[in-house]
Amino acid sequence: MHGLWKETYDGATLAFIVLGTACVFVMVPGLGFLYSGLARRKSALALIWAVVMATLVGIVQWYFWGYSLAFSNSAPNNKFIGNVNSFGFRNVYGKTSDDEVYPELAFAIFQGMFMCVTLSIVAGATAERGRLFPHMIFLFVFATVVYCPIAYWVWAPGGWCYQWGVLDWAGGGPVEIISAIGGFVYSIFLGRRKESLLINFRPHNVSMVTMGTSLLWFGWLLFNSATSLSPCLRSIYAFMNTNLSAATGGMTWCLLDFRLERKWSTVGLCSGIICGLVAATPSSGCITLYGSLIQGIVAGVICNFATKIKYYLKVDDAMDILAEHGIAGVVGLMFNALFAADWVIGMDGVTKHKGGWITHNYKQIYIQIAYIWAVIGYTAACTAVICFVLNLVPYTKLRVSEEAEARGLDEDQIGEFAYDYVEVRRDYYQWGPDSDNAPEVRTDATDVHHDGGERQDNDEHHGMEQSTTNTAASVNEAEKQVGSDGQGTESGQEQEHTATSSQEEG
């Protein structure tokens, strides 16, 4: 006897949710490329690994009990968190009610990608000094203790924020604020990178930053619009709101950077776009189009100046997670209080809400403020406890040694390199210049003229001079390149001194 599933669903809605899930997943490699490009090349691969592995951790946690804790259908009276009745996706299959047009399994997978993106954002806090294995343990616990309860608060029908009328469309609290506060507190426990290794620090690959931002923007369009769970007018409206906020955010940040440097910064452009996208996350399905236009400008200005917070607090937030995710998420939630409209919220034909100030619902302002501070306080407290405990447990110390930081996380934690020549340059210093054979090699090489192949008269003095000059120049050039990304070593400096002394003796 074979069991046949008899339930039917709306094909367009189901396809819309599946497509949205796939596009949200694209944000994960986007974050990896963004973080990798912003770091130095000696830790570039480690950040990609951390972001991808964070997603794997999230998928497993969501399957075990994450979904049940965040969206349990069997705990309607719980205000804070769900239960574990759906452990291992138990009975998570078809419709949860007769009027649904998609299976619960599709909804569960879609929401799971939101948590994966959240954990991937937090993974940026490990930049250039965090051990990877303890961080994965941290993320599993963080997802259980922090993400699932807050997601339940605002998205589950029984949650206290949901019942209070908080407006958070696609995750200003559960995605943006908790990833920012979690990453910031994690950075506090990691401590600052060594100042001696930050001389002339700059992103090592701006092209990769741009590619990562582009992938994020692509995924974010469905991240926000597919939150409607149906291809309705509200989803299209959220799509346009997302684009407007990103566009004005990118322009604003770029202009602010231009006033200082008189250059059109590509990193600044990408930072502004991300701030606009983050601000649109909680608001794109709630506020008017002109509200999103203003929102992008406000987010660009506030977040640009918010990058100074880490200096005032002396916290090494290497990827500016607090400014670009936390502060921008707060901006989006506050714009819900001001520019949310009942007619925009009702575009899905299902949701009823009084909106914000522009539709005369003035009490929404304190509801949003209370929600923001509840999320910030809970996330900060839980993250601090998790980090404190992990630092006490054997083999789960959060930070690498100073020697490992100097070598880079690619070598210390991964054993592979994003760029082969990083490893070749290091080997070069171990080999040293071939002082025994260099004169003969250079003498032979200079026997052939570059443009005609004619023989030239070569005396021993000319060969020796050419050899020592090229040897010193090669070492100098390699030393400059290594110094540009903080990978210079004392042995390299000693070899440069040796080569210079040989040149003087010659």
mmCIF file of C-alpha atoms in Angstrom, residues 35-165:
data_model
loop_
_atom_site.group_PDB
_atom_site.id
_atom_site.type_symbol
_atom_site.label_atom_id
_atom_site.label_comp_id
_atom_site.label_asym_id
_atom_site.label_seq_id
_atom_site.Cartn_x
_atom_site.Cartn_y
_atom_site.Cartn_z
ATOM 1 C CA TYR A 35 33.645 40.659 4.374
ATOM 2 C CA SER A 36 36.546 39.022 2.560
ATOM 3 C CA GLY A 37 37.120 42.094 0.400
ATOM 4 C CA LEU A 38 37.024 44.421 3.397
ATOM 5 C CA ALA A 39 39.650 42.416 5.288
ATOM 6 C CA ARG A 40 43.339 41.994 4.554
ATOM 7 C CA ARG A 41 44.366 39.269 2.155
ATOM 8 C CA LYS A 42 45.960 37.104 4.836
ATOM 9 C CA SER A 43 42.535 36.544 6.452
ATOM 10 C CA ALA A 44 40.333 36.787 3.355
ATOM 11 C CA LEU A 45 39.534 33.092 2.995
ATOM 12 C CA ALA A 46 38.814 32.602 6.694
ATOM 13 C CA LEU A 47 35.943 35.099 6.560
ATOM 14 C CA ILE A 48 34.350 33.326 3.597
ATOM 15 C CA TRP A 49 34.653 30.052 5.492
ATOM 16 C CA ALA A 50 33.116 31.576 8.627
ATOM 17 C CA VAL A 51 30.123 32.986 6.739
ATOM 18 C CA VAL A 52 29.392 29.769 4.842
ATOM 19 C CA MET A 53 29.852 27.566 7.916
ATOM 20 C CA ALA A 54 27.553 29.875 9.892
ATOM 21 C CA THR A 55 24.847 29.054 7.362
ATOM 22 C CA LEU A 56 25.451 25.329 7.781
ATOM 23 C CA VAL A 57 25.182 25.689 11.541
ATOM 24 C CA GLY A 58 21.952 27.618 11.080
ATOM 25 C CA ILE A 59 20.419 24.980 8.805
ATOM 26 C CA VAL A 60 21.118 22.203 11.308
ATOM 27 C CA GLN A 61 19.894 24.219 14.308
ATOM 28 C CA TRP A 62 16.727 25.256 12.481
ATOM 29 C CA TYR A 63 15.993 21.624 11.630
ATOM 30 C CA PHE A 64 16.575 20.382 15.192
ATOM 31 C CA TRP A 65 14.535 22.829 17.242
ATOM 32 C CA GLY A 66 14.991 26.325 15.825
ATOM 33 C CA TYR A 67 11.798 26.366 13.798
ATOM 34 C CA SER A 68 9.785 24.831 16.623
ATOM 35 C CA LEU A 69 11.033 27.419 19.126
ATOM 36 C CA ALA A 70 10.398 30.346 16.774
ATOM 37 C CA PHE A 71 7.115 29.379 15.071
ATOM 38 C CA SER A 72 5.481 26.623 17.101
ATOM 39 C CA ASN A 73 1.809 26.143 16.231
ATOM 40 C CA SER A 74 1.103 24.196 19.402
ATOM 41 C CA ALA A 75 1.950 26.949 21.887
ATOM 42 C CA PRO A 76 -0.593 29.693 21.115
ATOM 43 C CA ASN A 77 -0.570 31.049 24.667
ATOM 44 C CA ASN A 78 3.200 31.388 24.963
ATOM 45 C CA LYS A 79 4.344 35.014 24.898
ATOM 46 C CA PHE A 80 8.097 34.536 24.906
ATOM 47 C CA ILE A 81 9.079 31.381 23.006
ATOM 48 C CA GLY A 82 7.552 28.337 21.362
ATOM 49 C CA ASN A 83 8.080 24.680 22.288
ATOM 50 C CA VAL A 84 9.875 21.680 20.810
ATOM 51 C CA ASN A 85 6.843 19.763 19.531
ATOM 52 C CA SER A 86 8.142 20.224 15.981
ATOM 53 C CA PHE A 87 11.651 18.979 16.818
ATOM 54 C CA GLY A 88 13.291 17.673 13.641
ATOM 55 C CA PHE A 89 10.454 19.146 11.550
ATOM 56 C CA ARG A 90 8.074 16.662 13.159
ATOM 57 C CA ASN A 91 4.664 17.007 11.458
ATOM 58 C CA VAL A 92 5.890 20.035 9.489
ATOM 59 C CA TYR A 93 4.409 19.126 6.127
ATOM 60 C CA GLY A 94 1.219 20.497 4.643
ATOM 61 C CA LYS A 95 -1.271 23.231 5.433
ATOM 62 C CA THR A 96 -1.634 24.477 8.984
ATOM 63 C CA SER A 97 -5.247 25.479 8.293
ATOM 64 C CA ASP A 98 -7.813 24.965 5.542
ATOM 65 C CA ASP A 99 -7.494 28.498 4.210
ATOM 66 C CA GLU A 100 -3.715 28.302 3.651
ATOM 67 C CA VAL A 101 -2.491 27.988 0.053
ATOM 68 C CA TYR A 102 1.076 26.767 0.725
ATOM 69 C CA PRO A 103 2.569 23.956 2.836
ATOM 70 C CA GLU A 104 4.080 24.692 6.247
ATOM 71 C CA LEU A 105 7.324 23.077 5.084
ATOM 72 C CA ALA A 106 7.841 25.830 2.479
ATOM 73 C CA PHE A 107 7.276 28.498 5.138
ATOM 74 C CA ALA A 108 9.681 26.774 7.543
ATOM 75 C CA ILE A 109 12.492 26.594 4.986
ATOM 76 C CA PHE A 110 11.972 30.220 3.938
ATOM 77 C CA GLN A 111 12.153 31.460 7.534
ATOM 78 C CA GLY A 112 15.208 29.295 8.153
ATOM 79 C CA MET A 113 17.150 31.247 5.545
ATOM 80 C CA PHE A 114 16.495 34.445 7.530
ATOM 81 C CA MET A 115 18.248 32.957 10.524
ATOM 82 C CA CYS A 116 21.128 31.750 8.349
ATOM 83 C CA VAL A 117 21.666 35.294 7.059
ATOM 84 C CA THR A 118 21.586 36.589 10.634
ATOM 85 C CA LEU A 119 24.281 34.175 11.755
ATOM 86 C CA SER A 120 26.358 34.985 8.669
ATOM 87 C CA ILE A 121 26.297 38.676 9.571
ATOM 88 C CA VAL A 122 27.492 37.901 13.089
ATOM 89 C CA ALA A 123 30.336 35.790 11.651
ATOM 90 C CA GLY A 124 31.989 38.997 10.435
ATOM 91 C CA ALA A 125 32.914 39.750 14.044
ATOM 92 C CA THR A 126 35.663 37.120 13.872
ATOM 93 C CA ALA A 127 37.595 39.260 11.388
ATOM 94 C CA GLU A 128 41.352 38.650 11.550
ATOM 95 C CA ARG A 129 41.521 37.480 15.177
ATOM 96 C CA GLY A 130 38.671 35.085 16.061
ATOM 97 C CA ARG A 131 38.993 31.302 16.320
ATOM 98 C CA LEU A 132 36.507 29.604 14.051
ATOM 99 C CA PHE A 133 35.494 26.455 15.948
ATOM 100 C CA PRO A 134 34.464 28.278 19.153
ATOM 101 C CA HIS A 135 32.570 30.784 17.019
ATOM 102 C CA MET A 136 30.480 28.024 15.453
ATOM 103 C CA ILE A 137 29.557 26.797 18.936
ATOM 104 C CA PHE A 138 28.665 30.361 19.835
ATOM 105 C CA LEU A 139 26.427 30.703 16.779
ATOM 106 C CA PHE A 140 24.506 27.511 17.562
ATOM 107 C CA VAL A 141 23.802 28.689 21.106
ATOM 108 C CA PHE A 142 23.130 32.259 19.923
ATOM 109 C CA ALA A 143 20.547 31.025 17.423
ATOM 110 C CA THR A 144 18.769 29.043 20.132
ATOM 111 C CA VAL A 145 18.887 31.540 22.980
ATOM 112 C CA VAL A 146 18.662 34.857 21.111
ATOM 113 C CA TYR A 147 17.283 34.543 17.581
ATOM 114 C CA CYS A 148 14.451 32.073 18.187
ATOM 115 C CA PRO A 149 12.840 33.921 21.129
ATOM 116 C CA ILE A 150 12.976 37.319 19.422
ATOM 117 C CA ALA A 151 11.601 35.886 16.171
ATOM 118 C CA TYR A 152 8.768 34.397 18.205
ATOM 119 C CA TRP A 153 8.093 37.722 19.920
ATOM 120 C CA VAL A 154 7.384 39.584 16.719
ATOM 121 C CA TRP A 155 6.339 37.022 14.084
ATOM 122 C CA ALA A 156 4.492 34.231 15.902
ATOM 123 C CA PRO A 157 0.800 34.991 16.574
ATOM 124 C CA GLY A 158 1.322 34.303 20.278
ATOM 125 C CA GLY A 159 4.349 36.580 20.683
ATOM 126 C CA TRP A 160 3.981 39.629 22.900
ATOM 127 C CA CYS A 161 5.314 42.029 20.239
ATOM 128 C CA TYR A 162 2.993 40.574 17.593
ATOM 129 C CA GLN A 163 -0.020 41.026 19.848
ATOM 130 C CA TRP A 164 1.072 44.517 20.875
ATOM 131 C CA GLY A 165 1.131 45.664 17.248
#
